[in-house]
Amino acid sequence: MPAPFLLYRDDMERRVLYELECEQLTIGRRASCDLALPWDDSVSRVHAELLRMGEDWVLCDDGLSHNGTFVNGERLRGRRRLRDGDIVTVGATQIMFNAPHAASTITRVAQEQTSVSLTPAQRRLLMVLCRPLIESRYAVPAPNRQIADDLVISLDTVKGTLSALFVLFGLSALPQNQKRAVLAARALPLLQRCD
């Protein structure tokens, strides 16, 4: 049975796969952390901890971090069991938790979000934003420049439409570095149902 793993991008935007073959690990900016993110100055020196509990992994932030730890856009207070596909955000770094053998799937989108009404322009933009996630569940959402180029629109139009979508999906209160990933995670099930 394959070991669970974390997937994230380093300071050079290269994908990094970190296999969880231990019982616990620390995440932080210090070089002594098991998963060190020294390039991200919004990550605390010791930010969070992952603990293995039986077959499950639990993410802990018991007040260690200055800027907080988020799971699928929701601020973590204390501990939370991770599920396959959860996106953990520490500072500006997004880390996907993967447990290939687990029976559970990505956390379901709340029912209230299924009633979001999108304009055709918003739907097209979301399709391009989410395309990398459709092609590979380990990808990150498309950047603004790619969206603008694919749709032949200006960067300002992309930014304005994304801002409207953040409001529509109730993401305005999230830190800026988390909004795109959470928007893509929430929009993807809606887009797939409409196809």
Short mmCIF file of C-alpha atoms in Angstrom, two decimals:
data_model
loop_
_atom_site.label_atom_id
_atom_site.label_comp_id
_atom_site.label_asym_id
_atom_site.label_seq_id
_atom_site.Cartn_x
_atom_site.Cartn_y
_atom_site.Cartn_z
CA MET A 1 0.00 0.00 0.00
CA PRO A 2 1.59 3.35 -1.02
CA ALA A 3 2.45 5.82 1.72
CA PRO A 4 0.53 9.10 1.96
CA PHE A 5 2.44 12.08 0.63
CA LEU A 6 2.44 15.86 0.46
CA LEU A 7 2.72 17.74 -2.81
CA TYR A 8 3.75 21.40 -3.04
CA ARG A 9 5.83 23.81 -5.11
CA ASP A 10 9.24 25.03 -3.99
CA ASP A 11 10.71 28.52 -4.43
CA MET A 12 11.55 27.70 -8.09
CA GLU A 13 7.92 26.57 -8.76
CA ARG A 14 9.04 22.92 -9.07
CA ARG A 15 6.69 20.26 -7.75
CA VAL A 16 7.99 18.54 -4.64
CA LEU A 17 6.64 15.22 -3.40
CA TYR A 18 7.26 14.50 0.30
CA GLU A 19 6.42 10.93 1.36
CA LEU A 20 5.01 10.55 4.85
CA GLU A 21 7.04 7.61 6.09
CA CYS A 22 7.39 8.95 9.64
CA GLU A 23 5.13 9.27 12.65
CA GLN A 24 5.24 13.06 12.91
CA LEU A 25 6.81 16.01 11.17
CA THR A 26 7.13 19.74 11.67
CA ILE A 27 6.39 22.33 8.99
CA GLY A 28 8.09 25.71 9.16
CA ARG A 29 10.65 28.16 7.85
CA ARG A 30 13.53 26.84 9.99
CA ALA A 31 15.99 24.54 8.26
CA SER A 32 15.60 22.13 11.19
CA CYS A 33 11.91 21.53 10.37
CA ASP A 34 11.14 18.24 8.66
CA LEU A 35 9.35 20.09 5.87
CA ALA A 36 11.34 23.34 5.66
CA LEU A 37 9.98 26.26 3.62
CA PRO A 38 12.78 28.83 4.09
CA TRP A 39 11.78 30.92 1.04
CA ASP A 40 8.30 31.75 2.38
CA ASP A 41 8.74 34.58 4.89
CA SER A 42 5.04 34.44 5.86
CA VAL A 43 5.59 30.94 7.29
CA SER A 44 6.52 30.91 10.97
CA ARG A 45 9.83 29.37 12.04
CA VAL A 46 7.83 26.44 13.43
CA HIS A 47 4.39 26.73 11.85
CA ALA A 48 2.47 23.47 12.22
CA GLU A 49 2.87 19.77 12.90
CA LEU A 50 1.56 16.61 11.25
CA LEU A 51 0.97 13.57 13.45
CA ARG A 52 0.17 10.03 12.40
CA MET A 53 -2.70 8.52 14.41
CA GLY A 54 -3.29 4.95 13.31
CA GLU A 55 -4.04 5.12 9.58
CA ASP A 56 -4.90 8.83 9.69
CA TRP A 57 -2.85 12.01 9.67
CA VAL A 58 -3.77 14.95 11.91
CA LEU A 59 -2.65 18.52 11.24
CA CYS A 60 -1.95 20.55 14.39
CA ASP A 61 -1.57 24.29 14.86
CA ASP A 62 -1.85 24.91 18.58
CA GLY A 63 -0.96 28.59 18.30
CA LEU A 64 2.52 27.92 16.88
CA SER A 65 2.04 30.02 13.75
CA HIS A 66 1.78 33.77 13.50
CA ASN A 67 -0.32 33.86 10.30
CA GLY A 68 -2.36 30.73 10.88
CA THR A 69 -2.77 27.42 9.09
CA PHE A 70 -5.68 26.77 6.73
CA VAL A 71 -7.28 23.57 5.41
CA ASN A 72 -9.37 24.03 2.25
CA GLY A 73 -9.58 27.73 3.06
CA GLU A 74 -10.80 27.28 6.63
CA ARG A 75 -8.55 28.46 9.46
CA LEU A 76 -7.33 25.61 11.62
CA ARG A 77 -7.77 26.06 15.34
CA GLY A 78 -6.16 23.16 17.17
CA ARG A 79 -6.24 19.86 15.27
CA ARG A 80 -7.90 18.43 12.18
CA ARG A 81 -7.79 15.01 10.53
CA LEU A 82 -6.70 15.32 6.91
CA ARG A 83 -8.50 13.64 4.04
CA ASP A 84 -7.16 12.75 0.62
CA GLY A 85 -7.06 15.88 -1.50
CA ASP A 86 -7.15 18.43 1.34
CA ILE A 87 -5.21 21.61 0.61
CA VAL A 88 -3.17 22.91 3.54
CA THR A 89 -2.02 26.53 3.33
CA VAL A 90 0.85 27.80 5.45
CA GLY A 91 1.96 31.33 4.63
CA ALA A 92 1.86 31.62 0.83
CA THR A 93 2.56 27.91 0.32
CA GLN A 94 -0.16 25.45 -0.59
CA ILE A 95 0.42 21.79 0.25
CA MET A 96 -1.87 19.04 -0.99
CA PHE A 97 -2.31 16.02 1.28
CA ASN A 98 -2.59 12.76 -0.65
CA ALA A 99 -3.57 9.39 0.79
CA PRO A 100 -3.99 7.15 -2.28
CA HIS A 101 -5.18 4.12 -0.27
CA ALA A 102 -7.73 6.00 1.84
CA ALA A 103 -11.40 5.33 1.21
CA SER A 104 -12.33 8.96 1.82
CA THR A 105 -12.31 11.52 -0.96
CA ILE A 106 -11.89 15.26 -1.18
CA THR A 107 -14.00 17.16 1.33
CA ARG A 108 -17.42 17.81 -0.18
CA VAL A 109 -18.51 21.30 -1.10
CA ALA A 110 -21.18 22.66 1.23
CA GLN A 111 -24.72 22.44 -0.18
CA GLU A 112 -25.22 26.20 -0.10
CA GLN A 113 -22.56 26.60 -2.78
CA THR A 114 -24.41 24.48 -5.31
CA SER A 115 -26.90 27.32 -5.89
CA VAL A 116 -24.26 29.77 -7.19
CA SER A 117 -25.47 31.30 -10.44
CA LEU A 118 -22.68 32.06 -12.92
CA THR A 119 -22.67 34.28 -15.98
CA PRO A 120 -21.30 32.73 -19.20
CA ALA A 121 -18.14 34.88 -18.85
CA GLN A 122 -17.61 33.73 -15.26
CA ARG A 123 -18.13 30.09 -16.28
CA ARG A 124 -15.55 30.40 -19.10
CA LEU A 125 -13.01 31.98 -16.74
CA LEU A 126 -13.58 29.25 -14.13
CA MET A 127 -13.13 26.55 -16.79
CA VAL A 128 -9.68 27.93 -17.65
CA LEU A 129 -8.80 28.47 -13.96
CA CYS A 130 -9.75 24.86 -13.14
CA ARG A 131 -8.42 23.17 -16.31
CA PRO A 132 -5.10 22.12 -14.70
CA LEU A 133 -7.08 20.48 -11.86
CA ILE A 134 -9.24 18.59 -14.35
CA GLU A 135 -6.14 17.28 -16.10
CA SER A 136 -4.32 16.37 -12.86
CA ARG A 137 -5.65 16.49 -9.32
CA TYR A 138 -2.15 17.46 -8.14
CA ALA A 139 -1.99 20.62 -10.26
CA VAL A 140 -2.53 24.21 -9.18
CA PRO A 141 -5.08 26.59 -10.73
CA ALA A 142 -4.09 28.43 -13.91
CA PRO A 143 -2.36 31.80 -13.36
CA ASN A 144 -3.98 35.09 -14.43
CA ARG A 145 -1.74 35.52 -17.49
CA GLN A 146 -2.69 32.09 -18.85
CA ILE A 147 -6.39 32.81 -18.28
CA ALA A 148 -6.08 36.16 -20.09
CA ASP A 149 -4.21 34.58 -23.01
CA ASP A 150 -6.60 31.62 -23.34
CA LEU A 151 -9.72 33.80 -23.25
CA VAL A 152 -8.15 36.72 -25.18
CA ILE A 153 -9.07 39.23 -22.49
CA SER A 154 -7.04 41.73 -20.46
CA LEU A 155 -5.39 40.97 -17.13
CA ASP A 156 -7.59 43.64 -15.55
CA THR A 157 -10.69 41.80 -16.80
CA VAL A 158 -9.37 38.55 -15.31
CA LYS A 159 -8.66 40.23 -11.97
CA GLY A 160 -12.06 41.95 -11.91
CA THR A 161 -13.92 38.73 -12.74
CA LEU A 162 -11.95 36.80 -10.12
CA SER A 163 -12.77 39.48 -7.52
CA ALA A 164 -16.47 39.14 -8.34
CA LEU A 165 -16.19 35.34 -8.08
CA PHE A 166 -14.47 35.59 -4.69
CA VAL A 167 -17.48 37.58 -3.46
CA LEU A 168 -19.97 35.23 -5.13
CA PHE A 169 -18.38 32.16 -3.50
CA GLY A 170 -18.02 33.88 -0.10
CA LEU A 171 -14.22 33.96 -0.13
CA SER A 172 -13.62 37.68 0.45
CA ALA A 173 -12.43 37.18 4.04
CA LEU A 174 -9.75 34.65 3.07
CA PRO A 175 -6.12 35.75 2.77
CA GLN A 176 -5.28 36.68 -0.83
CA ASN A 177 -2.85 33.76 -1.20
CA GLN A 178 -5.64 31.23 -0.56
CA LYS A 179 -8.54 32.57 -2.59
CA ARG A 180 -7.63 31.06 -5.99
CA ALA A 181 -7.11 27.52 -4.72
CA VAL A 182 -10.29 27.54 -2.64
CA LEU A 183 -12.28 29.07 -5.52
CA ALA A 184 -11.03 26.34 -7.88
CA ALA A 185 -11.78 23.60 -5.34
CA ARG A 186 -15.33 24.89 -4.85
CA ALA A 187 -16.03 25.64 -8.51
CA LEU A 188 -14.72 22.38 -9.96
CA PRO A 189 -17.64 20.19 -8.76
CA LEU A 190 -20.11 22.76 -10.13
CA LEU A 191 -18.39 22.84 -13.51
CA GLN A 192 -18.22 19.05 -13.72
CA ARG A 193 -21.93 18.71 -12.93
CA CYS A 194 -22.81 21.12 -15.72
CA ASP A 195 -20.73 19.29 -18.36
#
